[in-house]
mmCIF file of N, CA, C and O in Angstrom:
data_model
loop_
_atom_site.group_PDB
_atom_site.id
_atom_site.type_symbol
_atom_site.label_atom_id
_atom_site.label_comp_id
_atom_site.label_asym_id
_atom_site.label_seq_id
_atom_site.Cartn_x
_atom_site.Cartn_y
_atom_site.Cartn_z
ATOM 1 N N UNK A 30 -22.761 43.709 51.759
ATOM 2 C CA UNK A 30 -22.635 43.529 50.603
ATOM 3 C C UNK A 30 -23.869 42.859 50.178
ATOM 4 O O UNK A 30 -24.775 42.195 50.597
ATOM 5 N N UNK A 31 -23.861 42.841 48.730
ATOM 6 C CA UNK A 31 -24.911 42.269 47.961
ATOM 7 C C UNK A 31 -24.452 41.123 47.105
ATOM 8 O O UNK A 31 -23.450 41.323 46.268
ATOM 9 N N UNK A 32 -25.121 39.856 47.197
ATOM 10 C CA UNK A 32 -24.629 38.859 46.330
ATOM 11 C C UNK A 32 -25.523 38.906 45.004
ATOM 12 O O UNK A 32 -26.659 38.921 44.957
ATOM 13 N N UNK A 33 -24.959 38.823 43.950
ATOM 14 C CA UNK A 33 -25.344 38.663 42.529
ATOM 15 C C UNK A 33 -24.860 37.546 41.739
ATOM 16 O O UNK A 33 -23.647 37.150 42.140
ATOM 17 N N UNK A 34 -25.594 37.006 40.829
ATOM 18 C CA UNK A 34 -25.102 36.138 40.004
ATOM 19 C C UNK A 34 -24.640 36.463 38.657
ATOM 20 O O UNK A 34 -25.390 37.236 37.880
ATOM 21 N N UNK A 35 -23.715 35.835 37.923
ATOM 22 C CA UNK A 35 -23.381 36.171 36.784
ATOM 23 C C UNK A 35 -24.331 35.032 35.659
ATOM 24 O O UNK A 35 -24.843 34.171 36.310
ATOM 25 N N UNK A 36 -24.565 35.580 34.512
ATOM 26 C CA UNK A 36 -25.432 34.680 33.690
ATOM 27 C C UNK A 36 -24.858 33.275 33.732
ATOM 28 O O UNK A 36 -25.626 32.442 33.577
ATOM 29 N N UNK A 37 -23.768 33.242 33.436
ATOM 30 C CA UNK A 37 -22.995 31.893 33.313
ATOM 31 C C UNK A 37 -23.181 30.924 34.700
ATOM 32 O O UNK A 37 -23.742 29.828 34.439
ATOM 33 N N UNK A 38 -23.039 31.747 35.811
ATOM 34 C CA UNK A 38 -23.236 30.735 37.029
ATOM 35 C C UNK A 38 -24.746 30.478 37.350
ATOM 36 O O UNK A 38 -25.005 29.281 37.524
ATOM 37 N N UNK A 39 -25.707 31.249 37.032
ATOM 38 C CA UNK A 39 -27.013 30.983 36.954
ATOM 39 C C UNK A 39 -27.456 30.089 36.174
ATOM 40 O O UNK A 39 -28.304 29.218 36.549
ATOM 41 N N UNK A 40 -27.096 29.909 35.029
ATOM 42 C CA UNK A 40 -27.525 29.004 33.934
ATOM 43 C C UNK A 40 -26.879 27.518 34.523
ATOM 44 O O UNK A 40 -27.606 26.537 34.256
ATOM 45 N N UNK A 41 -25.709 27.533 35.050
ATOM 46 C CA UNK A 41 -25.012 26.318 35.493
ATOM 47 C C UNK A 41 -25.962 25.900 36.602
ATOM 48 O O UNK A 41 -26.307 24.756 36.774
ATOM 49 N N UNK A 42 -26.234 26.844 37.518
ATOM 50 C CA UNK A 42 -26.867 26.471 38.858
ATOM 51 C C UNK A 42 -28.250 25.815 38.474
ATOM 52 O O UNK A 42 -28.672 24.710 39.073
ATOM 53 N N UNK A 43 -29.105 26.340 37.510
ATOM 54 C CA UNK A 43 -30.271 25.943 37.106
ATOM 55 C C UNK A 43 -30.321 24.677 36.403
ATOM 56 O O UNK A 43 -30.996 23.601 36.417
ATOM 57 N N UNK A 44 -29.117 24.405 35.502
ATOM 58 C CA UNK A 44 -29.062 23.253 34.736
ATOM 59 C C UNK A 44 -28.764 22.134 35.732
ATOM 60 O O UNK A 44 -29.040 21.160 35.712
ATOM 61 N N UNK A 45 -27.922 22.418 36.873
ATOM 62 C CA UNK A 45 -27.430 21.384 37.940
ATOM 63 C C UNK A 45 -28.882 20.823 38.607
ATOM 64 O O UNK A 45 -29.050 19.692 38.807
ATOM 65 N N UNK A 46 -29.664 21.962 38.849
ATOM 66 C CA UNK A 46 -31.052 21.619 39.577
ATOM 67 C C UNK A 46 -31.900 20.863 38.885
ATOM 68 O O UNK A 46 -32.487 19.598 39.194
ATOM 69 N N UNK A 47 -31.886 21.015 37.552
ATOM 70 C CA UNK A 47 -32.676 20.213 36.593
ATOM 71 C C UNK A 47 -32.283 18.778 36.463
ATOM 72 O O UNK A 47 -33.096 17.892 36.230
ATOM 73 N N UNK A 48 -30.714 18.585 36.306
ATOM 74 C CA UNK A 48 -30.263 17.320 36.299
ATOM 75 C C UNK A 48 -30.641 16.630 37.277
ATOM 76 O O UNK A 48 -31.070 15.279 37.112
ATOM 77 N N UNK A 49 -30.607 17.171 38.530
ATOM 78 C CA UNK A 49 -30.945 16.198 39.636
ATOM 79 C C UNK A 49 -32.414 15.822 39.819
ATOM 80 O O UNK A 49 -32.763 14.760 40.305
ATOM 81 N N UNK A 50 -33.303 16.853 39.507
ATOM 82 C CA UNK A 50 -34.692 16.565 39.324
ATOM 83 C C UNK A 50 -34.919 15.383 38.362
ATOM 84 O O UNK A 50 -35.701 14.432 38.780
ATOM 85 N N UNK A 51 -34.478 15.366 37.185
ATOM 86 C CA UNK A 51 -34.431 14.309 36.269
ATOM 87 C C UNK A 51 -34.091 13.128 36.599
ATOM 88 O O UNK A 51 -34.586 12.077 36.633
ATOM 89 N N UNK A 52 -32.660 13.251 37.172
ATOM 90 C CA UNK A 52 -32.074 12.068 37.519
ATOM 91 C C UNK A 52 -32.569 11.172 38.747
ATOM 92 O O UNK A 52 -32.724 9.953 38.664
ATOM 93 N N UNK A 53 -33.151 11.942 39.916
ATOM 94 C CA UNK A 53 -33.814 11.405 40.902
ATOM 95 C C UNK A 53 -35.361 11.112 40.746
ATOM 96 O O UNK A 53 -35.881 10.554 41.624
ATOM 97 N N UNK A 54 -35.712 11.838 39.869
ATOM 98 C CA UNK A 54 -37.385 11.732 39.765
ATOM 99 C C UNK A 54 -37.938 12.402 41.104
ATOM 100 O O UNK A 54 -39.189 12.197 41.164
ATOM 101 N N UNK A 55 -37.435 13.450 41.458
ATOM 102 C CA UNK A 55 -38.003 14.236 42.688
ATOM 103 C C UNK A 55 -37.275 15.459 42.793
ATOM 104 O O UNK A 55 -36.011 15.633 42.469
ATOM 105 N N UNK A 56 -37.785 16.360 43.499
ATOM 106 C CA UNK A 56 -37.078 17.535 43.642
ATOM 107 C C UNK A 56 -36.511 17.784 45.045
ATOM 108 O O UNK A 56 -35.878 18.724 45.327
ATOM 109 N N UNK A 57 -36.501 16.702 46.018
ATOM 110 C CA UNK A 57 -35.861 16.766 47.151
ATOM 111 C C UNK A 57 -34.347 16.926 47.185
ATOM 112 O O UNK A 57 -34.040 17.926 47.903
ATOM 113 N N UNK A 58 -33.428 16.406 46.449
ATOM 114 C CA UNK A 58 -32.258 16.823 46.335
ATOM 115 C C UNK A 58 -31.921 18.145 45.944
ATOM 116 O O UNK A 58 -30.926 19.001 46.364
ATOM 117 N N UNK A 59 -32.501 18.522 45.049
ATOM 118 C CA UNK A 59 -32.437 19.943 44.392
ATOM 119 C C UNK A 59 -32.877 21.001 45.270
ATOM 120 O O UNK A 59 -32.302 21.984 45.485
ATOM 121 N N UNK A 60 -33.994 20.599 46.114
ATOM 122 C CA UNK A 60 -34.317 21.545 47.244
ATOM 123 C C UNK A 60 -33.192 21.771 48.269
ATOM 124 O O UNK A 60 -33.018 22.735 48.892
ATOM 125 N N UNK A 61 -32.526 20.671 48.602
ATOM 126 C CA UNK A 61 -31.549 20.668 49.429
ATOM 127 C C UNK A 61 -30.477 21.651 48.903
ATOM 128 O O UNK A 61 -29.718 22.276 49.662
ATOM 129 N N UNK A 62 -29.986 21.338 47.668
ATOM 130 C CA UNK A 62 -29.043 22.295 47.148
ATOM 131 C C UNK A 62 -29.263 23.607 47.059
ATOM 132 O O UNK A 62 -28.623 24.575 47.485
ATOM 133 N N UNK A 63 -30.696 24.089 46.946
ATOM 134 C CA UNK A 63 -31.162 25.504 46.906
ATOM 135 C C UNK A 63 -31.240 25.997 48.322
ATOM 136 O O UNK A 63 -30.571 27.139 48.675
ATOM 137 N N UNK A 64 -31.399 25.069 49.261
ATOM 138 C CA UNK A 64 -31.370 25.459 50.909
ATOM 139 C C UNK A 64 -29.930 26.003 51.173
ATOM 140 O O UNK A 64 -29.637 26.992 51.857
ATOM 141 N N UNK A 65 -28.920 25.080 50.829
ATOM 142 C CA UNK A 65 -27.661 25.239 51.020
ATOM 143 C C UNK A 65 -26.969 26.675 50.387
ATOM 144 O O UNK A 65 -26.131 27.302 50.798
ATOM 145 N N UNK A 66 -27.436 26.679 49.132
ATOM 146 C CA UNK A 66 -27.007 27.916 48.176
ATOM 147 C C UNK A 66 -27.424 29.131 48.976
ATOM 148 O O UNK A 66 -26.858 30.242 49.100
ATOM 149 N N UNK A 67 -28.689 29.084 49.462
ATOM 150 C CA UNK A 67 -29.428 30.258 50.242
ATOM 151 C C UNK A 67 -28.534 30.506 51.530
ATOM 152 O O UNK A 67 -28.457 31.790 51.703
ATOM 153 N N UNK A 68 -28.251 29.598 52.222
ATOM 154 C CA UNK A 68 -27.367 29.756 53.372
ATOM 155 C C UNK A 68 -26.021 30.393 52.900
ATOM 156 O O UNK A 68 -25.656 31.241 53.468
ATOM 157 N N UNK A 69 -25.527 29.869 51.806
ATOM 158 C CA UNK A 69 -24.175 30.456 51.470
ATOM 159 C C UNK A 69 -24.272 31.706 50.934
ATOM 160 O O UNK A 69 -23.461 32.689 51.386
ATOM 161 N N UNK A 70 -25.301 32.000 50.186
ATOM 162 C CA UNK A 70 -25.407 33.566 49.759
ATOM 163 C C UNK A 70 -25.573 34.529 50.956
ATOM 164 O O UNK A 70 -24.992 35.649 51.175
ATOM 165 N N UNK A 71 -26.440 34.065 52.043
ATOM 166 C CA UNK A 71 -26.554 34.933 53.355
ATOM 167 C C UNK A 71 -25.190 35.045 53.860
ATOM 168 O O UNK A 71 -24.878 36.293 54.522
ATOM 169 N N UNK A 72 -24.364 34.075 53.899
ATOM 170 C CA UNK A 72 -22.855 34.105 54.567
ATOM 171 C C UNK A 72 -22.078 35.047 53.822
ATOM 172 O O UNK A 72 -21.563 35.869 54.462
ATOM 173 N N UNK A 73 -22.122 34.851 52.421
ATOM 174 C CA UNK A 73 -21.272 35.968 51.519
ATOM 175 C C UNK A 73 -21.680 37.311 51.818
ATOM 176 O O UNK A 73 -20.794 37.989 51.680
ATOM 177 N N UNK A 74 -22.917 37.394 51.988
ATOM 178 C CA UNK A 74 -23.312 38.845 52.052
ATOM 179 C C UNK A 74 -22.835 39.395 53.406
ATOM 180 O O UNK A 74 -22.589 40.533 53.417
ATOM 181 N N UNK A 75 -22.856 38.584 54.460
ATOM 182 C CA UNK A 75 -22.220 39.038 55.765
ATOM 183 C C UNK A 75 -20.609 39.059 55.880
ATOM 184 O O UNK A 75 -20.280 40.039 56.304
ATOM 185 N N UNK A 76 -20.250 37.915 55.473
ATOM 186 C CA UNK A 76 -18.750 37.703 55.694
ATOM 187 C C UNK A 76 -18.213 36.939 54.547
ATOM 188 O O UNK A 76 -18.057 35.696 54.454
ATOM 189 N N UNK A 77 -17.949 37.848 53.491
ATOM 190 C CA UNK A 77 -17.391 37.185 52.176
ATOM 191 C C UNK A 77 -16.202 36.503 52.093
ATOM 192 O O UNK A 77 -15.842 35.459 51.521
ATOM 193 N N UNK A 78 -15.202 36.761 53.068
ATOM 194 C CA UNK A 78 -14.002 36.012 53.158
ATOM 195 C C UNK A 78 -13.966 34.907 53.982
ATOM 196 O O UNK A 78 -12.986 34.066 54.161
ATOM 197 N N UNK A 79 -14.991 34.768 54.783
ATOM 198 C CA UNK A 79 -15.104 33.579 55.822
ATOM 199 C C UNK A 79 -15.218 32.193 55.105
ATOM 200 O O UNK A 79 -15.642 31.886 54.198
ATOM 201 N N UNK A 80 -14.119 31.385 55.482
ATOM 202 C CA UNK A 80 -13.951 29.984 54.748
ATOM 203 C C UNK A 80 -13.620 29.935 53.317
ATOM 204 O O UNK A 80 -13.617 28.867 52.823
ATOM 205 N N UNK A 81 -13.425 31.181 52.938
ATOM 206 C CA UNK A 81 -12.961 31.159 51.474
ATOM 207 C C UNK A 81 -11.678 30.747 51.196
ATOM 208 O O UNK A 81 -10.574 31.178 51.938
ATOM 209 N N UNK A 82 -11.230 30.233 49.997
ATOM 210 C CA UNK A 82 -9.904 30.005 49.469
ATOM 211 C C UNK A 82 -9.905 30.743 48.219
ATOM 212 O O UNK A 82 -10.676 30.765 47.276
ATOM 213 N N UNK A 83 -8.773 31.523 48.348
ATOM 214 C CA UNK A 83 -8.447 32.424 47.166
ATOM 215 C C UNK A 83 -7.477 31.702 46.147
ATOM 216 O O UNK A 83 -6.631 31.050 46.538
ATOM 217 N N UNK A 84 -7.787 31.956 44.967
ATOM 218 C CA UNK A 84 -7.036 31.418 43.702
ATOM 219 C C UNK A 84 -6.459 32.572 43.093
ATOM 220 O O UNK A 84 -7.209 33.380 42.314
ATOM 221 N N UNK A 85 -5.210 32.751 43.202
ATOM 222 C CA UNK A 85 -4.580 33.667 42.524
ATOM 223 C C UNK A 85 -4.625 33.590 40.898
ATOM 224 O O UNK A 85 -4.677 34.610 40.227
ATOM 225 N N UNK A 86 -4.649 32.603 40.453
ATOM 226 C CA UNK A 86 -4.565 32.288 39.145
ATOM 227 C C UNK A 86 -6.085 32.635 38.394
ATOM 228 O O UNK A 86 -5.973 33.054 37.255
ATOM 229 N N UNK A 87 -6.899 32.498 39.296
ATOM 230 C CA UNK A 87 -8.254 32.709 38.708
ATOM 231 C C UNK A 87 -8.829 34.160 39.179
ATOM 232 O O UNK A 87 -9.770 34.829 38.634
ATOM 233 N N UNK A 88 -8.045 34.692 40.254
ATOM 234 C CA UNK A 88 -8.495 35.777 40.784
ATOM 235 C C UNK A 88 -9.975 35.875 41.533
ATOM 236 O O UNK A 88 -10.730 36.751 41.120
ATOM 237 N N UNK A 89 -10.180 34.719 41.915
ATOM 238 C CA UNK A 89 -11.558 34.523 42.682
ATOM 239 C C UNK A 89 -11.388 33.720 43.864
ATOM 240 O O UNK A 89 -10.511 33.228 44.090
ATOM 241 N N UNK A 90 -12.561 33.961 44.611
ATOM 242 C CA UNK A 90 -12.448 33.018 45.945
ATOM 243 C C UNK A 90 -13.421 31.799 45.499
ATOM 244 O O UNK A 90 -14.208 31.930 44.573
ATOM 245 N N UNK A 91 -13.204 30.877 46.539
ATOM 246 C CA UNK A 91 -13.807 29.510 46.334
ATOM 247 C C UNK A 91 -14.586 29.062 47.559
ATOM 248 O O UNK A 91 -13.788 29.093 48.612
ATOM 249 N N UNK A 92 -15.845 28.746 47.521
ATOM 250 C CA UNK A 92 -16.457 27.951 48.716
ATOM 251 C C UNK A 92 -17.218 27.055 48.092
ATOM 252 O O UNK A 92 -17.713 26.823 47.204
ATOM 253 N N UNK A 93 -16.961 25.853 49.096
ATOM 254 C CA UNK A 93 -17.665 24.592 48.696
ATOM 255 C C UNK A 93 -18.984 24.411 49.568
ATOM 256 O O UNK A 93 -18.925 25.130 50.790
ATOM 257 N N UNK A 94 -20.002 23.710 49.102
ATOM 258 C CA UNK A 94 -21.233 23.275 49.966
ATOM 259 C C UNK A 94 -21.556 21.864 49.880
ATOM 260 O O UNK A 94 -20.986 21.154 48.973
ATOM 261 N N UNK A 95 -22.369 21.531 50.707
ATOM 262 C CA UNK A 95 -22.741 20.162 50.729
ATOM 263 C C UNK A 95 -21.796 19.087 50.821
ATOM 264 O O UNK A 95 -21.493 18.258 49.973
ATOM 265 N N UNK A 96 -20.816 19.433 51.876
ATOM 266 C CA UNK A 96 -19.705 18.459 52.166
ATOM 267 C C UNK A 96 -18.787 18.420 50.842
ATOM 268 O O UNK A 96 -18.397 17.309 50.581
ATOM 269 N N UNK A 97 -18.598 19.412 50.290
ATOM 270 C CA UNK A 97 -17.615 19.505 48.999
ATOM 271 C C UNK A 97 -18.333 19.049 47.876
ATOM 272 O O UNK A 97 -17.388 18.994 46.937
ATOM 273 N N UNK A 98 -19.543 18.762 47.719
ATOM 274 C CA UNK A 98 -20.204 18.264 46.516
ATOM 275 C C UNK A 98 -20.322 19.399 45.288
ATOM 276 O O UNK A 98 -20.253 18.973 44.159
ATOM 277 N N UNK A 99 -20.356 20.572 45.839
ATOM 278 C CA UNK A 99 -20.598 21.596 44.895
ATOM 279 C C UNK A 99 -19.539 22.671 45.062
ATOM 280 O O UNK A 99 -19.338 22.923 46.420
ATOM 281 N N UNK A 100 -19.110 23.365 44.266
ATOM 282 C CA UNK A 100 -18.342 24.537 44.526
ATOM 283 C C UNK A 100 -18.843 25.920 43.937
ATOM 284 O O UNK A 100 -19.366 25.821 42.696
ATOM 285 N N UNK A 101 -18.670 27.089 44.546
ATOM 286 C CA UNK A 101 -19.094 28.295 44.063
ATOM 287 C C UNK A 101 -17.804 29.171 43.949
ATOM 288 O O UNK A 101 -16.890 29.198 45.074
ATOM 289 N N UNK A 102 -17.550 29.812 42.691
ATOM 290 C CA UNK A 102 -16.514 30.664 42.611
ATOM 291 C C UNK A 102 -17.131 32.124 42.409
ATOM 292 O O UNK A 102 -18.039 32.310 41.719
ATOM 293 N N UNK A 103 -16.493 33.029 43.070
ATOM 294 C CA UNK A 103 -16.975 34.468 43.274
ATOM 295 C C UNK A 103 -15.986 35.462 43.336
ATOM 296 O O UNK A 103 -14.745 35.056 43.893
ATOM 297 N N UNK A 104 -16.254 36.692 42.913
ATOM 298 C CA UNK A 104 -15.237 37.766 42.923
ATOM 299 C C UNK A 104 -15.906 38.684 44.065
ATOM 300 O O UNK A 104 -17.134 38.879 44.211
ATOM 301 N N UNK A 105 -15.095 39.703 44.658
ATOM 302 C CA UNK A 105 -15.633 40.646 45.780
ATOM 303 C C UNK A 105 -15.186 42.032 45.198
ATOM 304 O O UNK A 105 -14.154 42.241 44.784
ATOM 305 N N UNK A 106 -16.161 42.760 45.051
ATOM 306 C CA UNK A 106 -15.966 44.247 44.745
ATOM 307 C C UNK A 106 -16.221 45.121 45.944
ATOM 308 O O UNK A 106 -17.452 45.432 46.322
ATOM 309 N N UNK A 107 -15.358 45.271 46.685
ATOM 310 C CA UNK A 107 -15.591 45.934 47.990
ATOM 311 C C UNK A 107 -16.030 47.313 47.739
ATOM 312 O O UNK A 107 -16.800 48.077 48.728
ATOM 313 N N UNK A 108 -15.538 48.071 46.598
ATOM 314 C CA UNK A 108 -16.042 49.378 46.514
ATOM 315 C C UNK A 108 -17.417 49.476 46.144
ATOM 316 O O UNK A 108 -18.183 50.530 46.777
ATOM 317 N N UNK A 109 -18.103 48.627 45.456
ATOM 318 C CA UNK A 109 -19.412 48.677 45.289
ATOM 319 C C UNK A 109 -20.297 47.881 46.213
ATOM 320 O O UNK A 109 -21.751 47.803 45.945
ATOM 321 N N UNK A 110 -19.346 47.140 47.002
ATOM 322 C CA UNK A 110 -20.271 46.172 47.914
ATOM 323 C C UNK A 110 -21.058 44.957 47.293
ATOM 324 O O UNK A 110 -22.076 44.739 47.677
ATOM 325 N N UNK A 111 -20.360 44.514 46.313
ATOM 326 C CA UNK A 111 -20.775 43.222 45.677
ATOM 327 C C UNK A 111 -19.951 42.019 45.649
ATOM 328 O O UNK A 111 -18.896 42.136 45.518
ATOM 329 N N UNK A 112 -20.822 41.096 45.871
ATOM 330 C CA UNK A 112 -20.180 39.686 45.804
ATOM 331 C C UNK A 112 -20.867 38.981 44.566
ATOM 332 O O UNK A 112 -22.008 38.685 44.442
ATOM 333 N N UNK A 113 -20.165 38.856 43.319
ATOM 334 C CA UNK A 113 -20.475 38.288 42.125
ATOM 335 C C UNK A 113 -20.121 36.815 42.210
ATOM 336 O O UNK A 113 -19.023 36.439 41.876
ATOM 337 N N UNK A 114 -21.478 35.928 42.052
ATOM 338 C CA UNK A 114 -21.015 34.402 41.718
ATOM 339 C C UNK A 114 -20.771 34.327 40.433
ATOM 340 O O UNK A 114 -21.448 34.781 39.430
ATOM 341 N N UNK A 115 -19.496 33.857 39.939
ATOM 342 C CA UNK A 115 -18.940 33.646 38.775
ATOM 343 C C UNK A 115 -19.324 32.223 38.155
ATOM 344 O O UNK A 115 -19.539 32.261 37.142
ATOM 345 N N UNK A 116 -18.919 31.288 38.975
ATOM 346 C CA UNK A 116 -19.279 29.814 38.573
ATOM 347 C C UNK A 116 -20.201 28.952 39.780
ATOM 348 O O UNK A 116 -19.644 29.283 40.916
ATOM 349 N N UNK A 117 -21.016 28.283 39.473
ATOM 350 C CA UNK A 117 -21.458 27.099 40.194
ATOM 351 C C UNK A 117 -21.171 25.748 39.357
ATOM 352 O O UNK A 117 -21.474 25.771 38.564
ATOM 353 N N UNK A 118 -20.558 24.993 40.301
ATOM 354 C CA UNK A 118 -20.080 23.831 39.548
ATOM 355 C C UNK A 118 -20.168 22.414 40.632
ATOM 356 O O UNK A 118 -19.959 22.774 41.716
ATOM 357 N N UNK A 119 -20.136 21.326 39.853
ATOM 358 C CA UNK A 119 -19.983 20.136 40.701
ATOM 359 C C UNK A 119 -18.681 19.954 40.936
ATOM 360 O O UNK A 119 -17.848 20.257 40.123
ATOM 361 N N UNK A 120 -18.166 19.503 42.101
ATOM 362 C CA UNK A 120 -16.821 19.179 42.352
ATOM 363 C C UNK A 120 -16.309 17.908 41.530
ATOM 364 O O UNK A 120 -14.935 18.122 41.631
ATOM 365 N N UNK A 121 -17.186 17.488 40.862
ATOM 366 C CA UNK A 121 -16.671 16.460 40.011
ATOM 367 C C UNK A 121 -16.239 16.655 38.764
ATOM 368 O O UNK A 121 -15.462 15.984 38.036
ATOM 369 N N UNK A 122 -16.653 17.940 38.429
ATOM 370 C CA UNK A 122 -16.242 18.336 37.004
ATOM 371 C C UNK A 122 -14.753 18.775 37.097
ATOM 372 O O UNK A 122 -13.968 19.177 38.040
ATOM 373 N N UNK A 123 -14.263 19.017 35.925
ATOM 374 C CA UNK A 123 -12.730 19.390 35.656
ATOM 375 C C UNK A 123 -12.628 20.935 36.363
ATOM 376 O O UNK A 123 -13.462 21.629 36.069
ATOM 377 N N UNK A 124 -11.675 21.002 37.364
ATOM 378 C CA UNK A 124 -11.486 22.306 37.877
ATOM 379 C C UNK A 124 -11.143 23.375 36.848
ATOM 380 O O UNK A 124 -10.869 23.152 35.660
ATOM 381 N N UNK A 125 -11.602 24.707 37.157
ATOM 382 C CA UNK A 125 -11.384 25.805 36.365
ATOM 383 C C UNK A 125 -10.066 26.063 35.909
ATOM 384 O O UNK A 125 -9.353 25.738 36.602
#
C-alpha cells in the first residue's frame, strides 16, 4: 500500500511542527515528531490495520504516536492500495 496525505492533514502536520519549533526555540522536538511519523507511515504501508482503532462514526482508523501525544486518522482504500492520512492532531485537541 501507499500512504498519502490529504491537504488538511498535511497543513495540520506542518502547523504542529512549526508550533513546536517556535515554542521550544529548537527543532529537536519537531524532529522527533517527524521521525515518529516516518515510522508510522512505513508501518501503515506494510500493515495498515496493525494497532489501529476503527471509528464507525468517522469511518476512519486511528493510530497514536509518541505515547499518545499525537493522533493520526486515516482511511484505507484496498482496491487502489492507498492509505490516506485524513487528520493529524494533538491528543489534547477536541476529538473529531
